[in-house]
């Protein structure tokens, strides 16, 4: 189908496309899909998208995805998200991410997660950050972390905290780490 034909499809018609067929759509065809089409996709359709198709999705397409669709993203799809897509995630969408998905984020993606979203992440999500991701956190993100989140970090994660990150920790964060 040509891109203009793809655009003409109704959401229910897009939802009827088999996942294996959806995975064969070209860049032009993916771009031609409308935001409502992505929002209406079944979980198995979301999971069938290739990394290049994820790259082709627009920021608004990700904003429209429900939390269960975000939670369905494969760990291979997550690195394909653009920074602007990650910034656009709502607090609820960030909260829907599993500890298995968190390590799949690139350091660049981690560094653009809004502080309010990072604070809303559960301790189990923060504990899933890799040492490289810990080092990628901005000083604002580090300072905003809840004390319970810091205490939940493993030894290798705490050792990875950079001097400029240590310098911005709040007193209660330092006390919580000292008590641990």
PDB file of C-alpha atoms in Angstrom:
ATOM      1  CA  UNK A   1       0.000   0.000   0.000  1.00  0.00           C
ATOM      2  CA  UNK A   2       1.115   3.525  -0.724  1.00  0.00           C
ATOM      3  CA  UNK A   3       1.493   5.932   2.238  1.00  0.00           C
ATOM      4  CA  UNK A   4      -1.651   7.842   1.264  1.00  0.00           C
ATOM      5  CA  UNK A   5      -3.593   4.568   1.319  1.00  0.00           C
ATOM      6  CA  UNK A   6      -2.203   3.771   4.771  1.00  0.00           C
ATOM      7  CA  UNK A   7      -3.333   7.195   6.008  1.00  0.00           C
ATOM      8  CA  UNK A   8      -6.827   6.466   4.699  1.00  0.00           C
ATOM      9  CA  UNK A   9      -7.147   3.345   6.871  1.00  0.00           C
ATOM     10  CA  UNK A  10      -9.430   3.601   9.882  1.00  0.00           C
ATOM     11  CA  UNK A  11      -8.017   2.661  13.273  1.00  0.00           C
ATOM     12  CA  UNK A  12     -10.035  -0.572  13.359  1.00  0.00           C
ATOM     13  CA  UNK A  13      -8.560  -1.517   9.969  1.00  0.00           C
ATOM     14  CA  UNK A  14      -5.021  -0.882  11.238  1.00  0.00           C
ATOM     15  CA  UNK A  15      -5.839  -2.941  14.323  1.00  0.00           C
ATOM     16  CA  UNK A  16      -6.748  -5.836  12.005  1.00  0.00           C
ATOM     17  CA  UNK A  17      -3.282  -5.928  10.417  1.00  0.00           C
ATOM     18  CA  UNK A  18      -1.498  -9.065  11.557  1.00  0.00           C
ATOM     19  CA  UNK A  19       1.625  -8.354  13.616  1.00  0.00           C
ATOM     20  CA  UNK A  20       3.880 -10.193  11.155  1.00  0.00           C
ATOM     21  CA  UNK A  21       2.502  -8.033   8.322  1.00  0.00           C
ATOM     22  CA  UNK A  22       2.835  -4.851  10.402  1.00  0.00           C
ATOM     23  CA  UNK A  23       6.535  -5.620  10.873  1.00  0.00           C
ATOM     24  CA  UNK A  24       7.020  -5.450   7.100  1.00  0.00           C
ATOM     25  CA  UNK A  25       5.682  -1.910   6.656  1.00  0.00           C
ATOM     26  CA  UNK A  26       8.196   0.516   5.204  1.00  0.00           C
ATOM     27  CA  UNK A  27       9.351   3.732   6.810  1.00  0.00           C
ATOM     28  CA  UNK A  28       6.977   5.734   4.621  1.00  0.00           C
ATOM     29  CA  UNK A  29       4.072   3.504   5.577  1.00  0.00           C
ATOM     30  CA  UNK A  30       4.823   3.761   9.318  1.00  0.00           C
ATOM     31  CA  UNK A  31       5.082   7.544   9.062  1.00  0.00           C
ATOM     32  CA  UNK A  32       1.716   7.557   7.258  1.00  0.00           C
ATOM     33  CA  UNK A  33      -0.006   5.895  10.222  1.00  0.00           C
ATOM     34  CA  UNK A  34      -1.866   8.339  12.416  1.00  0.00           C
ATOM     35  CA  UNK A  35      -1.427   8.749  16.165  1.00  0.00           C
ATOM     36  CA  UNK A  36      -4.848   7.169  16.805  1.00  0.00           C
ATOM     37  CA  UNK A  37      -3.694   4.118  14.826  1.00  0.00           C
ATOM     38  CA  UNK A  38      -0.752   3.561  17.176  1.00  0.00           C
ATOM     39  CA  UNK A  39      -2.951   4.174  20.218  1.00  0.00           C
ATOM     40  CA  UNK A  40      -5.396   1.548  18.947  1.00  0.00           C
ATOM     41  CA  UNK A  41      -2.798  -1.120  18.229  1.00  0.00           C
ATOM     42  CA  UNK A  42      -2.955  -4.342  20.165  1.00  0.00           C
ATOM     43  CA  UNK A  43      -0.021  -5.258  22.385  1.00  0.00           C
ATOM     44  CA  UNK A  44       1.187  -7.941  19.964  1.00  0.00           C
ATOM     45  CA  UNK A  45       1.202  -5.321  17.186  1.00  0.00           C
ATOM     46  CA  UNK A  46       3.305  -2.941  19.296  1.00  0.00           C
ATOM     47  CA  UNK A  47       5.744  -5.757  20.037  1.00  0.00           C
ATOM     48  CA  UNK A  48       6.005  -6.620  16.341  1.00  0.00           C
ATOM     49  CA  UNK A  49       7.359  -3.184  15.391  1.00  0.00           C
ATOM     50  CA  UNK A  50      10.989  -3.268  14.308  1.00  0.00           C
ATOM     51  CA  UNK A  51      13.533  -0.891  15.792  1.00  0.00           C
ATOM     52  CA  UNK A  52      13.592   1.141  12.573  1.00  0.00           C
ATOM     53  CA  UNK A  53       9.793   1.419  12.735  1.00  0.00           C
ATOM     54  CA  UNK A  54      10.038   2.627  16.340  1.00  0.00           C
ATOM     55  CA  UNK A  55      12.498   5.289  15.169  1.00  0.00           C
ATOM     56  CA  UNK A  56       9.957   6.382  12.544  1.00  0.00           C
ATOM     57  CA  UNK A  57       7.183   6.899  15.088  1.00  0.00           C
ATOM     58  CA  UNK A  58       6.405  10.489  16.031  1.00  0.00           C
ATOM     59  CA  UNK A  59       6.527  11.913  19.562  1.00  0.00           C
ATOM     60  CA  UNK A  60       2.727  12.205  19.628  1.00  0.00           C
ATOM     61  CA  UNK A  61       2.444   8.520  18.722  1.00  0.00           C
ATOM     62  CA  UNK A  62       4.258   7.629  21.946  1.00  0.00           C
ATOM     63  CA  UNK A  63       2.259  10.138  23.986  1.00  0.00           C
ATOM     64  CA  UNK A  64      -0.915   8.384  22.801  1.00  0.00           C
ATOM     65  CA  UNK A  65       0.214   4.912  23.875  1.00  0.00           C
ATOM     66  CA  UNK A  66      -1.521   3.615  26.982  1.00  0.00           C
ATOM     67  CA  UNK A  67       0.557   2.428  29.906  1.00  0.00           C
ATOM     68  CA  UNK A  68      -0.001  -1.222  28.988  1.00  0.00           C
ATOM     69  CA  UNK A  69       1.344  -0.506  25.497  1.00  0.00           C
ATOM     70  CA  UNK A  70       4.424   1.194  26.999  1.00  0.00           C
ATOM     71  CA  UNK A  71       4.884  -1.762  29.342  1.00  0.00           C
ATOM     72  CA  UNK A  72       4.733  -4.036  26.286  1.00  0.00           C
ATOM     73  CA  UNK A  73       7.713  -2.420  24.554  1.00  0.00           C
ATOM     74  CA  UNK A  74      10.455  -4.953  24.005  1.00  0.00           C
ATOM     75  CA  UNK A  75      13.909  -4.329  25.425  1.00  0.00           C
ATOM     76  CA  UNK A  76      15.182  -4.312  21.824  1.00  0.00           C
ATOM     77  CA  UNK A  77      12.747  -1.501  20.907  1.00  0.00           C
ATOM     78  CA  UNK A  78      13.611   0.836  23.799  1.00  0.00           C
ATOM     79  CA  UNK A  79      17.047   1.953  22.561  1.00  0.00           C
ATOM     80  CA  UNK A  80      15.340   3.033  19.310  1.00  0.00           C
ATOM     81  CA  UNK A  81      13.286   5.679  21.130  1.00  0.00           C
ATOM     82  CA  UNK A  82      14.363   9.218  20.365  1.00  0.00           C
ATOM     83  CA  UNK A  83      15.199  11.503  23.299  1.00  0.00           C
ATOM     84  CA  UNK A  84      12.167  13.642  22.463  1.00  0.00           C
ATOM     85  CA  UNK A  85       9.968  10.530  22.783  1.00  0.00           C
ATOM     86  CA  UNK A  86      11.343   9.746  26.240  1.00  0.00           C
ATOM     87  CA  UNK A  87      10.898  13.361  27.375  1.00  0.00           C
ATOM     88  CA  UNK A  88       7.290  13.198  26.196  1.00  0.00           C
ATOM     89  CA  UNK A  89       6.472  10.116  28.281  1.00  0.00           C
ATOM     90  CA  UNK A  90       3.965  10.888  31.006  1.00  0.00           C
ATOM     91  CA  UNK A  91       4.630  10.045  34.626  1.00  0.00           C
ATOM     92  CA  UNK A  92       2.180   7.152  34.288  1.00  0.00           C
ATOM     93  CA  UNK A  93       3.995   5.823  31.223  1.00  0.00           C
ATOM     94  CA  UNK A  94       7.364   5.973  33.008  1.00  0.00           C
ATOM     95  CA  UNK A  95       5.775   4.253  35.988  1.00  0.00           C
ATOM     96  CA  UNK A  96       4.547   1.438  33.733  1.00  0.00           C
ATOM     97  CA  UNK A  97       8.078   0.447  32.740  1.00  0.00           C
ATOM     98  CA  UNK A  98       9.287  -2.799  34.240  1.00  0.00           C
ATOM     99  CA  UNK A  99      12.660  -3.327  35.915  1.00  0.00           C
ATOM    100  CA  UNK A 100      13.512  -5.525  32.916  1.00  0.00           C
ATOM    101  CA  UNK A 101      12.954  -2.615  30.516  1.00  0.00           C
ATOM    102  CA  UNK A 102      14.913   0.010  32.492  1.00  0.00           C
ATOM    103  CA  UNK A 103      18.430  -1.277  31.675  1.00  0.00           C
ATOM    104  CA  UNK A 104      17.537  -1.107  27.957  1.00  0.00           C
ATOM    105  CA  UNK A 105      17.424   2.695  28.000  1.00  0.00           C
ATOM    106  CA  UNK A 106      20.531   4.365  26.667  1.00  0.00           C
ATOM    107  CA  UNK A 107      22.412   6.767  28.890  1.00  0.00           C
ATOM    108  CA  UNK A 108      21.230   9.610  26.658  1.00  0.00           C
ATOM    109  CA  UNK A 109      17.618   8.572  27.150  1.00  0.00           C
ATOM    110  CA  UNK A 110      18.054   8.287  30.925  1.00  0.00           C
ATOM    111  CA  UNK A 111      19.543  11.773  31.147  1.00  0.00           C
ATOM    112  CA  UNK A 112      16.445  13.348  29.569  1.00  0.00           C
ATOM    113  CA  UNK A 113      13.828  11.729  31.794  1.00  0.00           C
ATOM    114  CA  UNK A 114      12.111  14.631  33.496  1.00  0.00           C
ATOM    115  CA  UNK A 115      12.858  14.921  37.196  1.00  0.00           C
ATOM    116  CA  UNK A 116       9.173  14.659  38.119  1.00  0.00           C
ATOM    117  CA  UNK A 117       9.001  11.357  36.210  1.00  0.00           C
ATOM    118  CA  UNK A 118      12.188  10.049  37.788  1.00  0.00           C
ATOM    119  CA  UNK A 119      10.853  10.846  41.262  1.00  0.00           C
ATOM    120  CA  UNK A 120       7.653   8.975  40.413  1.00  0.00           C
ATOM    121  CA  UNK A 121       9.585   5.855  39.447  1.00  0.00           C
ATOM    122  CA  UNK A 122       9.314   3.036  41.930  1.00  0.00           C
ATOM    123  CA  UNK A 123      12.254   1.882  43.993  1.00  0.00           C
ATOM    124  CA  UNK A 124      12.278  -1.362  41.974  1.00  0.00           C
ATOM    125  CA  UNK A 125      12.734   0.692  38.789  1.00  0.00           C
ATOM    126  CA  UNK A 126      15.539   2.855  40.205  1.00  0.00           C
ATOM    127  CA  UNK A 127      17.289  -0.266  41.508  1.00  0.00           C
ATOM    128  CA  UNK A 128      17.276  -1.597  37.916  1.00  0.00           C
ATOM    129  CA  UNK A 129      19.452   1.277  36.623  1.00  0.00           C
ATOM    130  CA  UNK A 130      22.848   0.169  35.340  1.00  0.00           C
ATOM    131  CA  UNK A 131      26.043   1.772  36.582  1.00  0.00           C
ATOM    132  CA  UNK A 132      26.371   3.656  33.278  1.00  0.00           C
ATOM    133  CA  UNK A 133      22.808   4.912  33.640  1.00  0.00           C
ATOM    134  CA  UNK A 134      23.540   6.070  37.210  1.00  0.00           C
ATOM    135  CA  UNK A 135      26.475   8.069  35.901  1.00  0.00           C
ATOM    136  CA  UNK A 136      24.274   9.552  33.156  1.00  0.00           C
ATOM    137  CA  UNK A 137      21.797  10.996  35.662  1.00  0.00           C
ATOM    138  CA  UNK A 138      21.984  14.754  35.810  1.00  0.00           C
ATOM    139  CA  UNK A 139      22.768  16.430  39.106  1.00  0.00           C
ATOM    140  CA  UNK A 140      19.134  17.571  39.213  1.00  0.00           C
ATOM    141  CA  UNK A 141      17.927  14.006  38.783  1.00  0.00           C
ATOM    142  CA  UNK A 142      20.296  12.709  41.487  1.00  0.00           C
ATOM    143  CA  UNK A 143      19.235  15.411  43.920  1.00  0.00           C
ATOM    144  CA  UNK A 144      15.568  14.614  43.298  1.00  0.00           C
ATOM    145  CA  UNK A 145      15.853  10.899  44.059  1.00  0.00           C
ATOM    146  CA  UNK A 146      13.968   9.702  47.097  1.00  0.00           C
ATOM    147  CA  UNK A 147      16.132   8.431  49.948  1.00  0.00           C
ATOM    148  CA  UNK A 148      14.489   4.985  49.643  1.00  0.00           C
ATOM    149  CA  UNK A 149      15.600   4.880  46.021  1.00  0.00           C
ATOM    150  CA  UNK A 150      19.204   5.614  46.934  1.00  0.00           C
ATOM    151  CA  UNK A 151      19.189   3.043  49.719  1.00  0.00           C
ATOM    152  CA  UNK A 152      17.887   0.427  47.253  1.00  0.00           C
ATOM    153  CA  UNK A 153      20.908   0.859  44.990  1.00  0.00           C
ATOM    154  CA  UNK A 154      23.487  -1.904  45.048  1.00  0.00           C
ATOM    155  CA  UNK A 155      27.133  -1.425  45.924  1.00  0.00           C
ATOM    156  CA  UNK A 156      28.283  -1.260  42.289  1.00  0.00           C
ATOM    157  CA  UNK A 157      25.636   1.377  41.563  1.00  0.00           C
ATOM    158  CA  UNK A 158      26.646   3.496  44.555  1.00  0.00           C
ATOM    159  CA  UNK A 159      30.321   3.230  43.632  1.00  0.00           C
ATOM    160  CA  UNK A 160      29.385   4.495  40.146  1.00  0.00           C
ATOM    161  CA  UNK A 161      27.957   7.763  41.495  1.00  0.00           C
ATOM    162  CA  UNK A 162      30.233  10.521  40.223  1.00  0.00           C
ATOM    163  CA  UNK A 163      31.815  13.179  42.467  1.00  0.00           C
ATOM    164  CA  UNK A 164      29.696  15.955  40.922  1.00  0.00           C
ATOM    165  CA  UNK A 165      26.600  13.863  41.688  1.00  0.00           C
ATOM    166  CA  UNK A 166      27.690  13.251  45.285  1.00  0.00           C
ATOM    167  CA  UNK A 167      28.194  16.991  45.710  1.00  0.00           C
ATOM    168  CA  UNK A 168      24.486  17.723  45.107  1.00  0.00           C
ATOM    169  CA  UNK A 169      23.012  15.077  47.394  1.00  0.00           C
ATOM    170  CA  UNK A 170      20.719  16.455  50.069  1.00  0.00           C
ATOM    171  CA  UNK A 171      21.630  15.945  53.723  1.00  0.00           C
ATOM    172  CA  UNK A 172      18.836  13.400  54.230  1.00  0.00           C
ATOM    173  CA  UNK A 173      20.117  11.413  51.263  1.00  0.00           C
ATOM    174  CA  UNK A 174      23.614  11.259  52.742  1.00  0.00           C
ATOM    175  CA  UNK A 175      22.223  10.281  56.153  1.00  0.00           C
ATOM    176  CA  UNK A 176      20.116   7.503  54.557  1.00  0.00           C
ATOM    177  CA  UNK A 177      23.154   6.137  52.747  1.00  0.00           C
ATOM    178  CA  UNK A 178      25.220   6.306  55.915  1.00  0.00           C
ATOM    179  CA  UNK A 179      22.535   4.381  57.839  1.00  0.00           C
ATOM    180  CA  UNK A 180      22.549   1.619  55.247  1.00  0.00           C
TER     181      UNK A 180
END
